CSV table of C-alpha atoms in Angstrom, one decimal:
chain,number,residue,atom,x,y,z
A,16,MET,CA,0.0,0.0,0.0
A,17,LYS,CA,2.8,2.4,0.9
A,18,LYS,CA,4.6,1.8,-2.4
A,19,THR,CA,1.4,2.4,-4.3
A,20,SER,CA,0.8,5.7,-2.4
A,21,TYR,CA,4.3,6.9,-3.1
A,22,MET,CA,3.8,6.2,-6.8
A,23,ILE,CA,0.5,8.1,-6.9
A,24,ILE,CA,2.0,11.1,-5.1
A,25,THR,CA,5.0,11.0,-7.5
A,26,LEU,CA,2.8,11.0,-10.6
A,27,MET,CA,0.7,13.9,-9.2
A,28,LEU,CA,3.8,16.0,-8.6
A,29,MET,CA,5.1,15.2,-12.2
A,30,PHE,CA,1.8,16.3,-13.6
A,31,ALA,CA,1.8,19.5,-11.6
A,32,LEU,CA,5.3,20.4,-12.7
A,33,THR,CA,4.5,19.7,-16.4
A,34,ALA,CA,1.4,21.9,-16.2
A,35,CYS,CA,3.4,24.8,-14.6
A,36,GLY,CA,6.0,24.5,-17.4
A,37,GLN,CA,3.3,24.7,-20.0
A,38,ASP,CA,1.8,27.8,-18.4
A,39,LYS,CA,5.2,29.6,-18.4
A,40,ASN,CA,5.8,28.7,-22.0
A,41,ALA,CA,2.4,30.1,-22.9
A,42,GLU,CA,3.2,33.3,-21.0
A,43,GLY,CA,6.5,33.7,-22.9
A,44,ASN,CA,4.8,33.3,-26.3
A,45,THR,CA,2.3,36.1,-25.4
A,46,SER,CA,5.0,38.5,-24.4
A,47,GLY,CA,6.7,37.9,-27.7
A,48,THR,CA,3.9,39.4,-29.7
A,49,ASN,CA,5.8,42.7,-29.9
A,50,GLY,CA,9.1,41.1,-30.7
A,51,ALA,CA,10.9,38.7,-33.0
A,52,GLY,CA,8.5,35.9,-32.3
A,53,THR,CA,5.9,37.4,-34.6
A,54,GLY,CA,8.3,38.6,-37.3
A,55,LYS,CA,7.7,42.2,-36.3
A,56,PRO,CA,10.8,44.4,-35.7
A,57,SER,CA,11.7,45.1,-32.0
A,58,GLU,CA,10.6,48.6,-31.0
A,59,VAL,CA,13.4,51.1,-30.7
A,60,THR,CA,13.2,54.1,-28.5
A,61,LEU,CA,14.6,57.4,-29.9
A,62,LYS,CA,15.0,60.3,-27.6
A,63,VAL,CA,15.1,63.7,-29.4
A,64,GLY,CA,15.7,67.1,-27.8
A,65,ALA,CA,13.8,70.0,-29.3
A,66,SER,CA,12.6,73.6,-28.8
A,67,PRO,CA,8.8,73.5,-28.0
A,68,VAL,CA,7.7,75.5,-31.1
A,69,PRO,CA,7.8,74.5,-33.9
A,70,HIS,CA,10.3,71.7,-33.5
A,71,ALA,CA,8.6,69.6,-30.9
A,72,GLU,CA,5.3,70.1,-32.7
A,73,LEU,CA,6.8,68.7,-35.9
A,74,LEU,CA,8.2,65.7,-34.0
A,75,GLU,CA,4.9,65.0,-32.3
A,76,PHE,CA,3.3,65.1,-35.8
A,77,VAL,CA,5.6,62.3,-37.1
A,78,LYS,CA,5.3,60.1,-34.0
A,79,PRO,CA,2.5,57.9,-35.4
A,80,MET,CA,4.4,57.5,-38.7
A,81,LEU,CA,7.5,56.3,-36.8
A,82,LYS,CA,5.5,54.1,-34.5
A,83,GLU,CA,4.4,52.1,-37.5
A,84,GLN,CA,8.1,51.5,-38.3
A,85,GLY,CA,8.9,50.2,-34.8
A,86,ILE,CA,10.3,53.5,-33.4
A,87,ASN,CA,9.0,54.9,-30.2
A,88,LEU,CA,9.8,58.6,-30.4
A,89,GLU,CA,10.4,60.4,-27.1
A,90,VAL,CA,10.4,64.2,-27.4
A,91,MET,CA,12.3,66.1,-24.7
A,92,GLU,CA,11.6,69.9,-24.8
A,93,PHE,CA,14.4,72.4,-24.0
A,94,ASN,CA,14.0,76.2,-23.6
A,95,ASP,CA,17.6,77.1,-24.3
A,96,TYR,CA,20.1,76.7,-27.1
A,97,VAL,CA,22.9,75.0,-25.0
A,98,GLN,CA,21.5,71.9,-23.2
A,99,PRO,CA,20.1,70.1,-26.4
A,100,ASN,CA,23.7,70.0,-27.8
A,101,THR,CA,25.3,69.2,-24.4
A,102,GLN,CA,22.8,66.4,-23.7
A,103,LEU,CA,23.3,64.9,-27.2
A,104,PHE,CA,27.1,65.0,-26.9
A,105,GLU,CA,26.9,63.3,-23.5
A,106,LYS,CA,24.6,60.6,-25.0
A,107,ASN,CA,21.7,61.4,-22.8
A,108,ILE,CA,19.6,61.9,-25.9
A,109,ASP,CA,20.0,60.4,-29.4
A,110,ALA,CA,19.4,63.5,-31.6
A,111,ASN,CA,18.2,67.1,-31.4
A,112,PHE,CA,16.1,69.4,-33.5
A,113,PHE,CA,16.3,73.2,-32.7
A,114,GLN,CA,19.2,74.8,-34.5
A,115,HIS,CA,20.5,75.9,-37.9
A,116,THR,CA,23.9,75.1,-39.4
A,117,PRO,CA,25.8,78.3,-38.6
A,118,TYR,CA,24.9,77.9,-34.9
A,119,LEU,CA,25.9,74.2,-34.9
A,120,GLU,CA,29.2,75.0,-36.5
A,121,GLN,CA,30.0,77.7,-34.0
A,122,PHE,CA,28.9,75.6,-31.1
A,123,ASN,CA,31.1,72.7,-32.2
A,124,LYS,CA,34.0,75.1,-32.6
A,125,ASP,CA,33.5,76.7,-29.2
A,126,LYS,CA,33.0,73.4,-27.3
A,127,GLY,CA,35.2,71.0,-29.2
A,128,TYR,CA,32.2,68.9,-30.1
A,129,ASP,CA,31.7,66.9,-33.3
A,130,LEU,CA,27.9,66.9,-33.7
A,131,VAL,CA,26.7,66.5,-37.2
A,132,ASN,CA,23.9,67.7,-39.5
A,133,VAL,CA,21.6,64.8,-40.6
A,134,ALA,CA,18.9,66.6,-42.6
A,135,GLY,CA,17.6,70.1,-43.2
A,136,VAL,CA,13.9,70.5,-42.4
A,137,HIS,CA,12.6,74.1,-42.4
A,138,ILE,CA,13.5,77.7,-42.4
A,139,GLU,CA,12.3,80.1,-39.7
A,140,PRO,CA,12.6,83.7,-41.1
A,141,PHE,CA,14.2,85.9,-38.5
A,142,GLY,CA,12.2,89.1,-37.7
A,143,ALA,CA,12.2,92.4,-35.9
A,144,TYR,CA,9.3,93.2,-33.4
A,145,SER,CA,8.1,96.1,-31.3
A,146,LYS,CA,5.3,96.9,-29.0
A,147,LYS,CA,6.0,100.6,-29.2
A,148,ILE,CA,6.0,101.4,-32.9
A,149,LYS,CA,4.0,100.2,-35.9
A,150,LYS,CA,6.6,100.7,-38.6
A,151,ILE,CA,10.3,101.0,-38.7
A,152,GLU,CA,10.3,104.6,-39.8
A,153,GLU,CA,9.0,105.5,-36.3
A,154,LEU,CA,12.1,104.2,-34.6
A,155,LYS,CA,13.6,107.2,-32.7
A,156,ASP,CA,17.2,108.2,-32.2
A,157,GLY,CA,18.8,106.4,-29.3
A,158,ALA,CA,16.1,103.7,-29.3
A,159,LYS,CA,16.8,100.6,-27.3
A,160,VAL,CA,17.4,97.5,-29.4
A,161,VAL,CA,18.0,93.9,-28.3
A,162,ILE,CA,19.5,91.1,-30.3
A,163,PRO,CA,20.5,87.5,-29.5
A,164,ASN,CA,23.8,87.1,-27.7
A,165,ASP,CA,25.0,84.0,-29.5
A,166,PRO,CA,27.4,84.8,-32.4
A,167,SER,CA,25.5,83.2,-35.2
A,168,ASN,CA,22.1,84.7,-34.4
A,169,GLY,CA,23.6,88.0,-33.3
A,170,GLY,CA,25.3,88.4,-36.6
A,171,ARG,CA,22.2,87.4,-38.4
A,172,ALA,CA,20.2,90.1,-36.5
A,173,LEU,CA,22.8,92.8,-37.3
A,174,ALA,CA,22.9,91.8,-41.0
A,175,LEU,CA,19.1,92.1,-41.1
A,176,MET,CA,19.2,95.5,-39.5
A,177,ALA,CA,21.8,96.6,-42.1
A,178,GLU,CA,19.7,95.3,-44.9
A,179,HIS,CA,16.9,97.6,-43.7
A,180,GLY,CA,19.1,100.7,-43.4
A,181,LEU,CA,19.4,100.9,-39.6
A,182,LEU,CA,23.2,100.6,-39.6
A,183,LYS,CA,26.2,99.7,-41.7
A,184,LEU,CA,28.7,96.9,-41.1
A,185,LYS,CA,32.3,96.4,-42.1
A,186,ASP,CA,32.6,95.2,-45.7
A,187,GLY,CA,32.6,91.4,-46.0
A,188,VAL,CA,31.4,90.5,-42.5
A,189,GLY,CA,28.0,89.5,-43.7
A,190,VAL,CA,26.1,87.5,-41.1
A,191,ASN,CA,29.2,87.0,-39.0
A,192,GLY,CA,29.3,90.6,-37.9
A,193,THR,CA,29.4,91.7,-34.2
A,194,VAL,CA,28.5,94.9,-32.6
A,195,SER,CA,32.1,96.0,-32.9
A,196,ASP,CA,31.8,95.7,-36.7
A,197,ILE,CA,29.2,98.4,-36.9
A,198,THR,CA,30.7,101.3,-38.9
A,199,GLU,CA,27.7,103.5,-39.1
A,200,ASN,CA,24.8,103.9,-36.6
A,201,PRO,CA,23.0,107.0,-37.7
A,202,LYS,CA,20.2,106.7,-35.1
A,203,LYS,CA,22.7,106.0,-32.4
A,204,LEU,CA,20.7,102.9,-31.5
A,205,ALA,CA,21.6,101.4,-28.1
A,206,ILE,CA,22.1,97.7,-29.0
A,207,THR,CA,22.2,95.1,-26.2
A,208,GLU,CA,22.9,91.4,-26.6
A,209,VAL,CA,20.7,89.1,-24.5
A,210,GLU,CA,20.0,85.4,-24.4
A,211,ALA,CA,17.7,84.5,-27.3
A,212,ALA,CA,15.1,82.8,-25.1
A,213,THR,CA,14.5,86.0,-23.1
A,214,LEU,CA,13.9,88.3,-26.1
A,215,PRO,CA,10.1,88.0,-26.1
A,216,ARG,CA,10.0,88.6,-22.4
A,217,VAL,CA,11.8,92.0,-22.7
A,218,LEU,CA,10.0,93.1,-25.8
A,219,GLY,CA,7.8,95.5,-23.8
A,220,GLU,CA,10.8,97.1,-22.2
A,221,VAL,CA,12.7,98.0,-25.4
A,222,ASP,CA,11.9,99.7,-28.7
A,223,LEU,CA,12.9,96.9,-31.0
A,224,ALA,CA,13.8,93.2,-30.6
A,225,LEU,CA,15.3,90.9,-33.2
A,226,ILE,CA,13.7,87.5,-32.3
A,227,ASN,CA,14.2,83.9,-33.6
A,228,THR,CA,10.9,82.7,-35.0
A,229,ASN,CA,10.6,79.7,-32.6
A,230,TYR,CA,10.6,82.1,-29.7
A,231,ALA,CA,8.3,84.5,-31.4
A,232,LEU,CA,5.8,81.7,-32.0
A,233,GLU,CA,6.0,80.6,-28.4
A,234,ALA,CA,5.2,84.2,-27.4
A,235,ASP,CA,2.1,84.1,-29.7
A,236,LEU,CA,3.7,86.5,-32.2
A,237,VAL,CA,2.8,85.8,-35.9
A,238,PRO,CA,6.0,86.6,-37.8
A,239,THR,CA,4.3,87.3,-41.1
A,240,LYS,CA,1.9,89.6,-39.4
A,241,ASP,CA,3.6,91.1,-36.4
A,242,ALA,CA,7.2,91.5,-37.6
A,243,LEU,CA,8.2,95.1,-38.7
A,244,PHE,CA,10.6,93.4,-41.1
A,245,ILE,CA,11.6,89.8,-41.7
A,246,GLU,CA,14.0,87.7,-43.7
A,247,GLY,CA,12.9,86.4,-47.0
A,248,ASN,CA,12.3,82.7,-47.7
A,249,ASP,CA,15.8,82.4,-49.2
A,250,SER,CA,17.4,82.6,-45.8
A,251,PRO,CA,20.4,80.2,-45.5
A,252,TYR,CA,19.4,79.4,-41.9
A,253,VAL,CA,17.8,76.0,-42.4
A,254,ASN,CA,16.8,74.2,-39.2
A,255,ILE,CA,18.4,70.8,-39.0
A,256,LEU,CA,18.1,67.4,-37.4
A,257,VAL,CA,21.4,66.8,-35.5
A,258,ALA,CA,23.0,63.6,-34.3
A,259,ARG,CA,26.5,62.2,-33.3
A,260,PRO,CA,29.0,60.6,-35.7
A,261,ASP,CA,28.4,57.3,-34.0
A,262,ASN,CA,24.6,57.2,-34.6
A,263,LYS,CA,23.9,59.5,-37.5
A,264,ASP,CA,23.6,56.6,-40.0
A,265,SER,CA,21.5,54.4,-37.7
A,266,ASP,CA,18.2,53.0,-39.1
A,267,ALA,CA,16.2,54.9,-36.5
A,268,ILE,CA,17.8,58.3,-37.1
A,269,GLN,CA,17.5,57.9,-40.9
A,270,LYS,CA,13.8,57.0,-40.6
A,271,LEU,CA,13.3,60.1,-38.4
A,272,ALA,CA,15.0,62.3,-41.0
A,273,ALA,CA,12.9,60.8,-43.8
A,274,ALA,CA,9.7,61.4,-41.8
A,275,LEU,CA,10.6,65.0,-41.1
A,276,ARG,CA,11.1,65.6,-44.8
A,277,SER,CA,8.0,63.8,-45.9
A,278,PRO,CA,5.2,65.3,-48.0
A,279,GLU,CA,2.9,65.0,-45.0
A,280,VAL,CA,5.2,67.2,-42.9
A,281,LYS,CA,5.5,69.7,-45.8
A,282,LYS,CA,1.7,70.0,-45.9
A,283,PHE,CA,1.5,70.3,-42.1
A,284,ILE,CA,4.0,73.2,-42.1
A,285,GLU,CA,2.1,75.0,-44.9
A,286,GLU,CA,-1.3,74.6,-43.2
A,287,LYS,CA,-0.3,75.2,-39.6
A,288,TYR,CA,2.3,77.9,-39.8
A,289,LYS,CA,1.0,79.8,-42.9
A,290,GLY,CA,4.4,81.2,-43.9
A,291,ALA,CA,5.8,81.8,-40.4
A,292,ILE,CA,8.1,78.8,-41.2
A,293,VAL,CA,8.9,77.4,-44.6
A,294,ALA,CA,9.7,73.8,-45.6
A,295,ALA,CA,13.3,73.5,-46.8
A,296,PHE,CA,12.8,70.4,-49.0
């Protein structure tokens, strides 16, 4: 009797262990529905730093497009022009989308970085704004003017002011000019350089502010309507997707670049921004 009891208990234990094993296997097959077990590509997470407007908006627009290709796009918003490049170089994010080529080149030079341009996406025409005057002819002698304090955008602002007769720069400096390159300032304008992100906030305290379009849009300014004067659509300052040399050719980065330069994005830009930004493809 004892031997028979032992055999029955042993068979019951074997059956229980076999059943548990089958349950675990079944659970493993279920979790594999998003992976290689179904033939679908494993999902890749791509972290991209961006200015809130319009860059993050464009990235949010292409999220579903990328999701279908197995890419989970995480958009991390930054409100300055330094951290997106620093975080990318330190590999805390995979790419960024907020800057134009002259800014990237100057940043790389200043910091010793080697970040690279992956693709050009759009142009943000740079403009001059005021809450005190309605047209540039009303700008008084000694007026207070603010421009960005980073070299690429500061030079761009001065070149735009020169183009509209407010001042003259040394021959040949073009968009690389600085305040010290001003040769003529007939209105004796008091020009101050401040951080680009703060320009909309000081607009009411000055007579004229030269503001990057992304910050103008964040401040609910409509460049094509509110700017006293603005760059033409032939501006060389194309905003670009930026990555590192080690990941610029990766499948995920290249798919993101393709999505940002798709016909769907071009249509989105035209319909949403109505000329405030212009597709560069």
